[in-house]
mmCIF file of C-alpha atoms in Angstrom:
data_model
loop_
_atom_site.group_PDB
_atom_site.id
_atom_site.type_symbol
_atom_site.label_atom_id
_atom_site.label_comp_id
_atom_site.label_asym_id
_atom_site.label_seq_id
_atom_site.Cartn_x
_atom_site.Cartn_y
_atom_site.Cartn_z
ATOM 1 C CA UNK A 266 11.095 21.534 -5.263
ATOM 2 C CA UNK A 267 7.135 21.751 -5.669
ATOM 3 C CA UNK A 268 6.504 18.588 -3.934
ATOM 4 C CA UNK A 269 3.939 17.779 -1.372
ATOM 5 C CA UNK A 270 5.384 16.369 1.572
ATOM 6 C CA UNK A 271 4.128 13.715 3.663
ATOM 7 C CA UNK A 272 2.259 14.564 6.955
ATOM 8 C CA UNK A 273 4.216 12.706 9.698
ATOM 9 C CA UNK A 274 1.474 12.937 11.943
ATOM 10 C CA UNK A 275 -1.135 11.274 10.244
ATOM 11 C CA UNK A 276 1.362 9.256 8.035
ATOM 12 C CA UNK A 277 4.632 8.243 9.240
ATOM 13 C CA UNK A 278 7.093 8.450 5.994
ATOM 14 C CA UNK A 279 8.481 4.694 7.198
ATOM 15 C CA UNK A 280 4.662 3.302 6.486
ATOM 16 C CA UNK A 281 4.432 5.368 3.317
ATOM 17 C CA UNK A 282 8.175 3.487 1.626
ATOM 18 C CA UNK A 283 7.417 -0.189 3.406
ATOM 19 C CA UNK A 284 4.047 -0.288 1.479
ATOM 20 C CA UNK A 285 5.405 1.160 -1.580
ATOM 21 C CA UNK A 286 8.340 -1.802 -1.565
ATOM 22 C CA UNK A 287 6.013 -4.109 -0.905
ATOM 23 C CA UNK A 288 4.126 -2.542 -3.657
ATOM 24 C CA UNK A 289 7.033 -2.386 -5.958
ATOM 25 C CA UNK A 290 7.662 -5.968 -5.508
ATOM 26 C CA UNK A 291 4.538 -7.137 -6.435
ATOM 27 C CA UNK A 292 4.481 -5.150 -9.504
ATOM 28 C CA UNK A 293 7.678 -7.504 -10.676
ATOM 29 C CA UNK A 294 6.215 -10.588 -10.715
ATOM 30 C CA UNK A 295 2.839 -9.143 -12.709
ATOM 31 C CA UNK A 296 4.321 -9.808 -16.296
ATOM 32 C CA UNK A 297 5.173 -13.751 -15.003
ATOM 33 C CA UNK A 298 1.925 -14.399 -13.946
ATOM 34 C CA UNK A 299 0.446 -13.129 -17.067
ATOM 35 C CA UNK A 300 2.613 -15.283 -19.036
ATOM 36 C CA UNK A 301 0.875 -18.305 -17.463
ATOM 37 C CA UNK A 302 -2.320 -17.221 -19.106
ATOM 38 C CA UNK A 303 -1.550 -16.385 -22.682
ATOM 39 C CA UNK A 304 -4.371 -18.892 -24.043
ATOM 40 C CA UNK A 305 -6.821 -15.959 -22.280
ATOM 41 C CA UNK A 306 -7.805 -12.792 -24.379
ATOM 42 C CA UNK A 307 -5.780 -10.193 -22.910
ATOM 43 C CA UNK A 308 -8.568 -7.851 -21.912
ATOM 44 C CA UNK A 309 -10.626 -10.729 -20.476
ATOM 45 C CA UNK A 310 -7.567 -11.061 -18.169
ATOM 46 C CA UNK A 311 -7.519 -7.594 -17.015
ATOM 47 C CA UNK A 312 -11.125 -7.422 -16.468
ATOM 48 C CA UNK A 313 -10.679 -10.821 -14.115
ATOM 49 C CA UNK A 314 -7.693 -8.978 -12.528
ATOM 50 C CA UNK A 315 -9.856 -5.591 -11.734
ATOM 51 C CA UNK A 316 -13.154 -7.420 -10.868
ATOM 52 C CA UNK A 317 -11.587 -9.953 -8.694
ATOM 53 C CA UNK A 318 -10.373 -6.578 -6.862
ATOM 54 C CA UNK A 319 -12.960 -5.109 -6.771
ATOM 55 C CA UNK A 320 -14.664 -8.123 -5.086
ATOM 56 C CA UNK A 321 -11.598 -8.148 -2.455
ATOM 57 C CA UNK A 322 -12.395 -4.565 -1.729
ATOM 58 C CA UNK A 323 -15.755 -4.248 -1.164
ATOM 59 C CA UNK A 324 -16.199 -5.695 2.633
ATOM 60 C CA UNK A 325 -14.002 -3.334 3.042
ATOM 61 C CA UNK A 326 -15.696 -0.547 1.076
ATOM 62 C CA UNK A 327 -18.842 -1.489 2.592
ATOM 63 C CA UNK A 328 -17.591 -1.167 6.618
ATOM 64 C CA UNK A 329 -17.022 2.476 6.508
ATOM 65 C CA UNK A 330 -20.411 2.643 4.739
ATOM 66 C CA UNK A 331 -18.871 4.411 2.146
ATOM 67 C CA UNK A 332 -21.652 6.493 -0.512
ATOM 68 C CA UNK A 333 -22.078 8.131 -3.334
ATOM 69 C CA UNK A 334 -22.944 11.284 -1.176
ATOM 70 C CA UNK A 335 -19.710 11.275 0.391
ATOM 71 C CA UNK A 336 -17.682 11.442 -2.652
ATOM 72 C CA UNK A 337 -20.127 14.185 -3.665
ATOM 73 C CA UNK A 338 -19.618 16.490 -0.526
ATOM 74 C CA UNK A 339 -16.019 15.738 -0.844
ATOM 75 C CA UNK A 340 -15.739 17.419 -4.476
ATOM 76 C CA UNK A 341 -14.525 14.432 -6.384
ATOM 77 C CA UNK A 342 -17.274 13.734 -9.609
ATOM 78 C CA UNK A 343 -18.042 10.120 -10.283
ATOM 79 C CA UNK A 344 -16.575 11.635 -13.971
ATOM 80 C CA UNK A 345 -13.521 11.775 -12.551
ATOM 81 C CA UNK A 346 -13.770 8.190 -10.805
ATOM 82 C CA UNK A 347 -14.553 7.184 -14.652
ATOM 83 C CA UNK A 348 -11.825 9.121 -16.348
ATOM 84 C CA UNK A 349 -9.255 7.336 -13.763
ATOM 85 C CA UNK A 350 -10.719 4.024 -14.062
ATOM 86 C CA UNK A 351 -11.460 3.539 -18.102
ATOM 87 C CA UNK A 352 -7.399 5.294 -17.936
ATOM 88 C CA UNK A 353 -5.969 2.239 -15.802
ATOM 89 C CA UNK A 354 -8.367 -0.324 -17.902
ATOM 90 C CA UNK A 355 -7.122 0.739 -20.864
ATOM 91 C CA UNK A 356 -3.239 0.618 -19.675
ATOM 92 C CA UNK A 357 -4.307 -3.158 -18.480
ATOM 93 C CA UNK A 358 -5.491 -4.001 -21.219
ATOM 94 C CA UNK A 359 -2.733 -2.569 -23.693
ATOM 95 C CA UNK A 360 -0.135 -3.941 -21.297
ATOM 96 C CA UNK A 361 -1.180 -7.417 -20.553
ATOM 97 C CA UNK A 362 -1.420 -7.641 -24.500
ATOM 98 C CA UNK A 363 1.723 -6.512 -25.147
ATOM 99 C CA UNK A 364 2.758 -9.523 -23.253
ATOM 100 C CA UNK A 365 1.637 -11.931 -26.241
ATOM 101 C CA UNK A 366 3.825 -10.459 -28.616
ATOM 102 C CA UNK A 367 7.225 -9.316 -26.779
ATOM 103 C CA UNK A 368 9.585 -10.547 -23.656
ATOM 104 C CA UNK A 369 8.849 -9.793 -20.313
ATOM 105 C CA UNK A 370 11.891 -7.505 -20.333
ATOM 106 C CA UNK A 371 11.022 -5.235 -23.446
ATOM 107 C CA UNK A 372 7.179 -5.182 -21.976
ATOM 108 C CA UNK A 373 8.637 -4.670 -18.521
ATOM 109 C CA UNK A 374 10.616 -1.685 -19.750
ATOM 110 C CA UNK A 375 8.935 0.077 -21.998
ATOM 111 C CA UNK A 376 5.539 0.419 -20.036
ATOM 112 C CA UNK A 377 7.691 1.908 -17.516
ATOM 113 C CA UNK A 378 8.660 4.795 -19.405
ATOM 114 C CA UNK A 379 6.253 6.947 -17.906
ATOM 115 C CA UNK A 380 8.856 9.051 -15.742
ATOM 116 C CA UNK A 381 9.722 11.044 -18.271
ATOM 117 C CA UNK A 382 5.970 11.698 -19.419
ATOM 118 C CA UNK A 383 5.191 12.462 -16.341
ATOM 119 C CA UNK A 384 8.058 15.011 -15.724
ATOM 120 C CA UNK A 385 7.407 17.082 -18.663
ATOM 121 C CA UNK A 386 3.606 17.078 -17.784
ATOM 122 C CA UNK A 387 4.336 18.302 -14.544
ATOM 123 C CA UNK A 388 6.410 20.858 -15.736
ATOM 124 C CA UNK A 389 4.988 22.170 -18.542
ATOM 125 C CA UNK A 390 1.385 21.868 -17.186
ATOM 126 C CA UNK A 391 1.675 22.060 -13.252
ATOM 127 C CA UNK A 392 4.379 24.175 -13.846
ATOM 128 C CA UNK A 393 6.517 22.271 -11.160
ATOM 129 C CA UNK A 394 10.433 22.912 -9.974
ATOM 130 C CA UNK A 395 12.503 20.237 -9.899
ATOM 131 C CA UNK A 396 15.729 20.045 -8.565
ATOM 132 C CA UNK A 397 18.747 19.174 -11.009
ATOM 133 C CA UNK A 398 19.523 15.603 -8.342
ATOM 134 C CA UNK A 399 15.464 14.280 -9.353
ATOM 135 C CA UNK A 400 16.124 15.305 -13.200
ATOM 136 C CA UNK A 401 19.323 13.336 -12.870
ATOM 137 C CA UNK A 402 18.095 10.130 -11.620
ATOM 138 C CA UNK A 403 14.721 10.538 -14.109
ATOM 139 C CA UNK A 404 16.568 10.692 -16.906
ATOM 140 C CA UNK A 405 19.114 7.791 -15.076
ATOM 141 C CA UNK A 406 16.861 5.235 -14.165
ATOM 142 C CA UNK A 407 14.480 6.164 -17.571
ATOM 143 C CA UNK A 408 17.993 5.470 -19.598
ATOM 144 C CA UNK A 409 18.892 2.140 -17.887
ATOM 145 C CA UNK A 410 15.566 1.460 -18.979
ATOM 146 C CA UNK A 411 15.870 1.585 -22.483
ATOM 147 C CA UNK A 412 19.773 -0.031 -22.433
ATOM 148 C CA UNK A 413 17.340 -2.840 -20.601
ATOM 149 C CA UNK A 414 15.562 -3.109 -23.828
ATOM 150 C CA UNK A 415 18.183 -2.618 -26.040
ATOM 151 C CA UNK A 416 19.690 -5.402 -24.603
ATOM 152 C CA UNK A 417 16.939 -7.592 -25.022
ATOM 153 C CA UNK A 418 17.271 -7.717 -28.936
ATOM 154 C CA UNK A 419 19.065 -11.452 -28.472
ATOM 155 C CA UNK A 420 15.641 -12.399 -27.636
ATOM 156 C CA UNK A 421 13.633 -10.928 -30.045
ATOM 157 C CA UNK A 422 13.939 -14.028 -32.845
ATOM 158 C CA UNK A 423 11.559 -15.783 -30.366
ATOM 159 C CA UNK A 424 8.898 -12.983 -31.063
ATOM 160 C CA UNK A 425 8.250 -12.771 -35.154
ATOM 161 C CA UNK A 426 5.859 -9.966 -33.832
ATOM 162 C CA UNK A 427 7.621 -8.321 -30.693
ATOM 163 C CA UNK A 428 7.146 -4.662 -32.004
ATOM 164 C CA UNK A 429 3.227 -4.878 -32.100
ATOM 165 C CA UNK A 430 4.068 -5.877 -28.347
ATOM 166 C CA UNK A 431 6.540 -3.060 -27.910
ATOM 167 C CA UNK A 432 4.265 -0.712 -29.663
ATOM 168 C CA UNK A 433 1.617 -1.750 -27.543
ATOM 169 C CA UNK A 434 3.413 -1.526 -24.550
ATOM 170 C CA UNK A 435 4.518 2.146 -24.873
ATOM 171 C CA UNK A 436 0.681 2.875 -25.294
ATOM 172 C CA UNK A 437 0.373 1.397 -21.801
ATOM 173 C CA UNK A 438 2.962 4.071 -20.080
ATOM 174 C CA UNK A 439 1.147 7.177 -22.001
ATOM 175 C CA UNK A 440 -2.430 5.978 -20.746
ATOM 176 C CA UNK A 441 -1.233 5.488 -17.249
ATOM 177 C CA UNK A 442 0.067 8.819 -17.100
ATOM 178 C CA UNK A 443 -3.638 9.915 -17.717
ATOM 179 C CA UNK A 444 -4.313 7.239 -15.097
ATOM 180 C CA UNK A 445 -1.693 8.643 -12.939
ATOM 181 C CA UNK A 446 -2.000 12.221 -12.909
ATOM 182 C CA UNK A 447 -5.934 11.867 -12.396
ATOM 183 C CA UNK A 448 -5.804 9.854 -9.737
ATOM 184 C CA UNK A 449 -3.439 12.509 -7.457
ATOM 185 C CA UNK A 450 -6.256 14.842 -8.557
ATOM 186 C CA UNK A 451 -8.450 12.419 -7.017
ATOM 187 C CA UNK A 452 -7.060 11.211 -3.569
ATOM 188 C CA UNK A 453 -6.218 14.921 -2.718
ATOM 189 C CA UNK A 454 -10.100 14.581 -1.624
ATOM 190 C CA UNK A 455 -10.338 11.328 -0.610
ATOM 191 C CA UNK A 456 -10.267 7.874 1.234
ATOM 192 C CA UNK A 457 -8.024 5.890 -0.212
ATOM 193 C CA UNK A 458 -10.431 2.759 -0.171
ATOM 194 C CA UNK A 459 -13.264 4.831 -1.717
ATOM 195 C CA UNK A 460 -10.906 5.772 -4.746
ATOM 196 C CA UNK A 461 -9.515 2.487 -5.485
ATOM 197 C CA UNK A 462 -13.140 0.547 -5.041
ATOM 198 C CA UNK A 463 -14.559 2.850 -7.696
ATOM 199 C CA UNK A 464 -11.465 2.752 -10.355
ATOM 200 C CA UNK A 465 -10.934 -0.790 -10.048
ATOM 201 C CA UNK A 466 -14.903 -1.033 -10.693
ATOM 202 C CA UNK A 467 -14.761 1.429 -13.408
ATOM 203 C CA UNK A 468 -11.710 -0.520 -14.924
ATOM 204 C CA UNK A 469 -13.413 -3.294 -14.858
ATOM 205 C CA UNK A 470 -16.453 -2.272 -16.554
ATOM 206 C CA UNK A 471 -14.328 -1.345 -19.538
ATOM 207 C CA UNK A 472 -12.410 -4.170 -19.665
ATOM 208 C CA UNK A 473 -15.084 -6.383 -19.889
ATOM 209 C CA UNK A 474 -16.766 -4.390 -22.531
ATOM 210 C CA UNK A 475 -13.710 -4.267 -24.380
ATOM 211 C CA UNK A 476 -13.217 -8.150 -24.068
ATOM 212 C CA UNK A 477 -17.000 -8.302 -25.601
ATOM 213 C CA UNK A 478 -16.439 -6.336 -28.157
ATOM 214 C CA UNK A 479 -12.866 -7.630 -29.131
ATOM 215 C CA UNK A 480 -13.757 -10.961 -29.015
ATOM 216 C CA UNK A 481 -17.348 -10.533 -30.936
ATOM 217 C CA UNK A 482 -18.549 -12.892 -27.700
ATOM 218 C CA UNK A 483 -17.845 -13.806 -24.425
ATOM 219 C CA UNK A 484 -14.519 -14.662 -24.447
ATOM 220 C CA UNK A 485 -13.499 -18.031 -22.920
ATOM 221 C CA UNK A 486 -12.213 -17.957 -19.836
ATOM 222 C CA UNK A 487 -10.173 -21.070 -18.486
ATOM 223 C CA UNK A 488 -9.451 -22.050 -15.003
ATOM 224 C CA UNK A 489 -5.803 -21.056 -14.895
ATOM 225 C CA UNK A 490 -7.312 -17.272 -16.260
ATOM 226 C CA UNK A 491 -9.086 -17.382 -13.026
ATOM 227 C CA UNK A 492 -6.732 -18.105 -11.378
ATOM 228 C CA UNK A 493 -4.132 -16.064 -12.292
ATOM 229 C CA UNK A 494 -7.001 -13.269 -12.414
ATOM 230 C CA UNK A 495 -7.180 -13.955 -8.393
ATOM 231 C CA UNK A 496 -3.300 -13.346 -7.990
ATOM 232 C CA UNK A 497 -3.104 -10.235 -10.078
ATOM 233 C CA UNK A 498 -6.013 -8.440 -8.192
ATOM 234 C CA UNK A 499 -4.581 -9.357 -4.827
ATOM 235 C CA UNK A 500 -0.643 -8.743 -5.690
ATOM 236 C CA UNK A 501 -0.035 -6.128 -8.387
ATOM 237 C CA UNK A 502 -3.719 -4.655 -8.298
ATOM 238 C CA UNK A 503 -4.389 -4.166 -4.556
ATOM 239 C CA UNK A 504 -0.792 -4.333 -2.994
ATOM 240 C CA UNK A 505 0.895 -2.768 -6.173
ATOM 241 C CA UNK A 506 -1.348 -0.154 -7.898
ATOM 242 C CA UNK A 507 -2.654 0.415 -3.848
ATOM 243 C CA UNK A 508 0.342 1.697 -2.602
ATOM 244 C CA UNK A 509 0.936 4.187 -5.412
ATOM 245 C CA UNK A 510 -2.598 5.047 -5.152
ATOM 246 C CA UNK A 511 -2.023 5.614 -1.038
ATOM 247 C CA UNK A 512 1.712 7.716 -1.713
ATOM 248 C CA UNK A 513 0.422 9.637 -4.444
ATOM 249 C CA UNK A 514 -1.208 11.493 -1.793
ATOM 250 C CA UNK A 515 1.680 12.924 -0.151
ATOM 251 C CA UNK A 516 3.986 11.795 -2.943
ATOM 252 C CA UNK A 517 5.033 13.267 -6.319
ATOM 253 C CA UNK A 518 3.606 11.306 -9.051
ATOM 254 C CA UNK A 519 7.412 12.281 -10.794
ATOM 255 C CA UNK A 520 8.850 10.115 -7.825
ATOM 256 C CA UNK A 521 6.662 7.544 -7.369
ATOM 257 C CA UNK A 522 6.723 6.901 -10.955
ATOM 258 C CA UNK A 523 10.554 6.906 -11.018
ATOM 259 C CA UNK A 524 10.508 3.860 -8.562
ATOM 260 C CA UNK A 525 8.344 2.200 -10.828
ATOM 261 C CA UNK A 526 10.832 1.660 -12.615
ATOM 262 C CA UNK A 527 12.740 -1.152 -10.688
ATOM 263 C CA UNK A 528 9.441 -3.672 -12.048
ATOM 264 C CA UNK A 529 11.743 -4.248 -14.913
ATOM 265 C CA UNK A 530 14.618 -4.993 -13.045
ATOM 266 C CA UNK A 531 12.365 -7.521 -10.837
ATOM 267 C CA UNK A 532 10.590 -8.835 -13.826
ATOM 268 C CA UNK A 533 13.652 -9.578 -15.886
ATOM 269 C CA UNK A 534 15.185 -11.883 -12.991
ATOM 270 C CA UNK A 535 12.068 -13.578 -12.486
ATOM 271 C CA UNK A 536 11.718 -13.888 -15.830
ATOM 272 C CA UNK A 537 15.653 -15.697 -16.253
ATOM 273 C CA UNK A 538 14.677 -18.104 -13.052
ATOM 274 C CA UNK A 539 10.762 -19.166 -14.522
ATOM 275 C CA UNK A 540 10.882 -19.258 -17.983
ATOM 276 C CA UNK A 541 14.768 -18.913 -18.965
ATOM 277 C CA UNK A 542 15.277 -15.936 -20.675
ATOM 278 C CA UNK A 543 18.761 -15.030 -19.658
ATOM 279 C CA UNK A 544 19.906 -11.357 -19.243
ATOM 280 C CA UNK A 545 23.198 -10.822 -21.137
ATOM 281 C CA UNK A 546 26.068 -8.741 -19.329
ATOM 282 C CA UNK A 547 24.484 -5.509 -20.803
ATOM 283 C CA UNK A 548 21.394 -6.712 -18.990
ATOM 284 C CA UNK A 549 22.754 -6.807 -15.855
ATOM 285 C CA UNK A 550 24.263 -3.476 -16.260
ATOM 286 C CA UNK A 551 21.417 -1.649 -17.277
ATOM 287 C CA UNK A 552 19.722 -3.094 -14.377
ATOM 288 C CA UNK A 553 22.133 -1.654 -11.735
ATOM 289 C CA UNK A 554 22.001 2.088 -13.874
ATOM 290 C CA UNK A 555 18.148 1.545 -12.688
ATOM 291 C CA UNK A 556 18.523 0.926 -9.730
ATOM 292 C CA UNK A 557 21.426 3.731 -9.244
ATOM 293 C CA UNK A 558 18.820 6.238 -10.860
ATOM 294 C CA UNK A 559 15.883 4.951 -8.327
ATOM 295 C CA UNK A 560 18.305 5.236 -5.081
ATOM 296 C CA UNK A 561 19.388 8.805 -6.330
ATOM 297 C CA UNK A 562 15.823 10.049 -6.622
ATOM 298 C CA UNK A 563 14.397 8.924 -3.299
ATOM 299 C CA UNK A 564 18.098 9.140 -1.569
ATOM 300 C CA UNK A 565 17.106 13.125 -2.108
ATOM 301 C CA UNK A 566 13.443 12.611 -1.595
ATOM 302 C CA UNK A 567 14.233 11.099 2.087
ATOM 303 C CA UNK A 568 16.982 13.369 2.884
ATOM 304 C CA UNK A 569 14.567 16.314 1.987
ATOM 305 C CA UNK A 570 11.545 14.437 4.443
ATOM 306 C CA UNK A 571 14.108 14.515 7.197
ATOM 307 C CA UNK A 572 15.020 17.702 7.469
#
């Protein structure tokens, strides 16, 4: 398999899974914080969520004395550092949005249906070999996905306009594969503190001028936006989107995306104890066909490390 594998010198494979599960369960809880702020316009949201990150970052950013010339003599174009950052605030946008019109299951689920996306872009374009075990729990986890949201349908009389929300979900998971596939173009050549400062600040330059335009105004912004703006940039932004953005380094995008996938499972059980929208039998049983699909993928992904 055509996979870059993770330098144990420089980066243990232990740090590289305990920040993606911290990552992963972050990402989970990003749909119920959202729902706290549905008064907000959705894009104004996801430019509080990148700009508040942005703000988080920069001491950070700033110590190393990171520049512009840097990035230059490492071969990475500020284009690039656009391309990746209008891609994620896009998917933001289009995914916080799709939260006003559908359940946090069917949102949950069908943004995360970028596995397969990704796995026929990497083949077809990157012309990469995988093995019949990581097309097996792709197709797996992608399947228990959509039973997920299938199985969602008793919910659906609570959202007269759920398949704008569905429709604008699914927009979401094709964006971030743009998102995704530039950004392990990206941190192949560098710092992963000087590629997340300058996407989130990219994102959030679109957002907001998205939010302008959208809204023919400023749009208002209340304090519970801000708030909820502060959580999402330091959970799901910095913790979440930062530990794919540190794996995809050393890390199949095919993979990492495939884990991705459990953010449905996470989101539809914190969605049952918050807000009360219980999963149905088939629920629960299209959450453990996720979760089988996820273990089989990175059960061979670790075995293969190991060896």
């Amino acid at each position: 398999m055509s996979v870059p594998a993770a330098n144990h010198t420089d980066t243990p494979l232990l740090k590289v899974v305990l920040f993606l599960a911290a990552g992963m369960l972050t990402f989970g809880f990003a749909p119920i914080l959202v729902r706290f702020s549905l008064e907000t316009d959705p894009i104004a949201l996801a430019a509080l969520r990148t700009g508040f990150a942005v703000l988080m970052l920069f001491p950070f950013w700033f110590a190393k004395r990171a520049s512009m010339e840097e990035l230059k003599q490492s071969g990475v174009s500020q284009w690039l550092l656009a391309g990746a950052g209008v891609s994620l605030g896009a998917h933001f946008s289009f995914w916080i949005g799709s939260l006003h019109y559908t359940s946090v299951a069917s949102a949950s689920v069908l943004v995360t249906m970028h596995p397969v996306m990704l796995i026929v872009a990497e083949s077809l374009i990157f012309k990469k070999k995988f093995r019949l075990p990581v097309w097996v729990g792709v197709f797996l986890a992608f399947s228990g996905s959509v039973l997920l949201g299938l199985a969602d349908d008793s919910q659906m009389e609570q959202f007269p306009q759920a398949l704008l929300g569905n429709g604008m979900a699914i927009t979401a998971a094709i964006v971030f594969v743009c998102y995704f596939l530039l950004g392990r173009k990206i941190r192949q050549h560098t710092e992963w503190i000087d590629y997340v400062f300058f996407v989130y600040l990219y994102a959030t330059i679109t957002c907001a001028v998205l939010s302008i335009v959208s809204t023919a105004g400023v749009p208002k912004i209340t304090l519970t936006a801000v708030w909820v703006g502060i959580a999402l940039a330091a959970g799901p932004t910095i913790l979440g989107h930062g530990a794919m953005n540190y794996a995809v380094k050393y890390i199949s995008p095919t993979l990492l995306s495939t884990l991705v996938l459990s953010e449905a499972v996470v989101a539809a059980g914190a969605a049952y104890l918050i807000f009360s929208e219980v999963p149905s039998i088939l629920s629960i049983g299209a959450m453990v066909v996720v979760v089988l699909g996820v273990a089989l993928t990175w059960t061979r992904r670790l075995v293969r490390n190991r060896r």
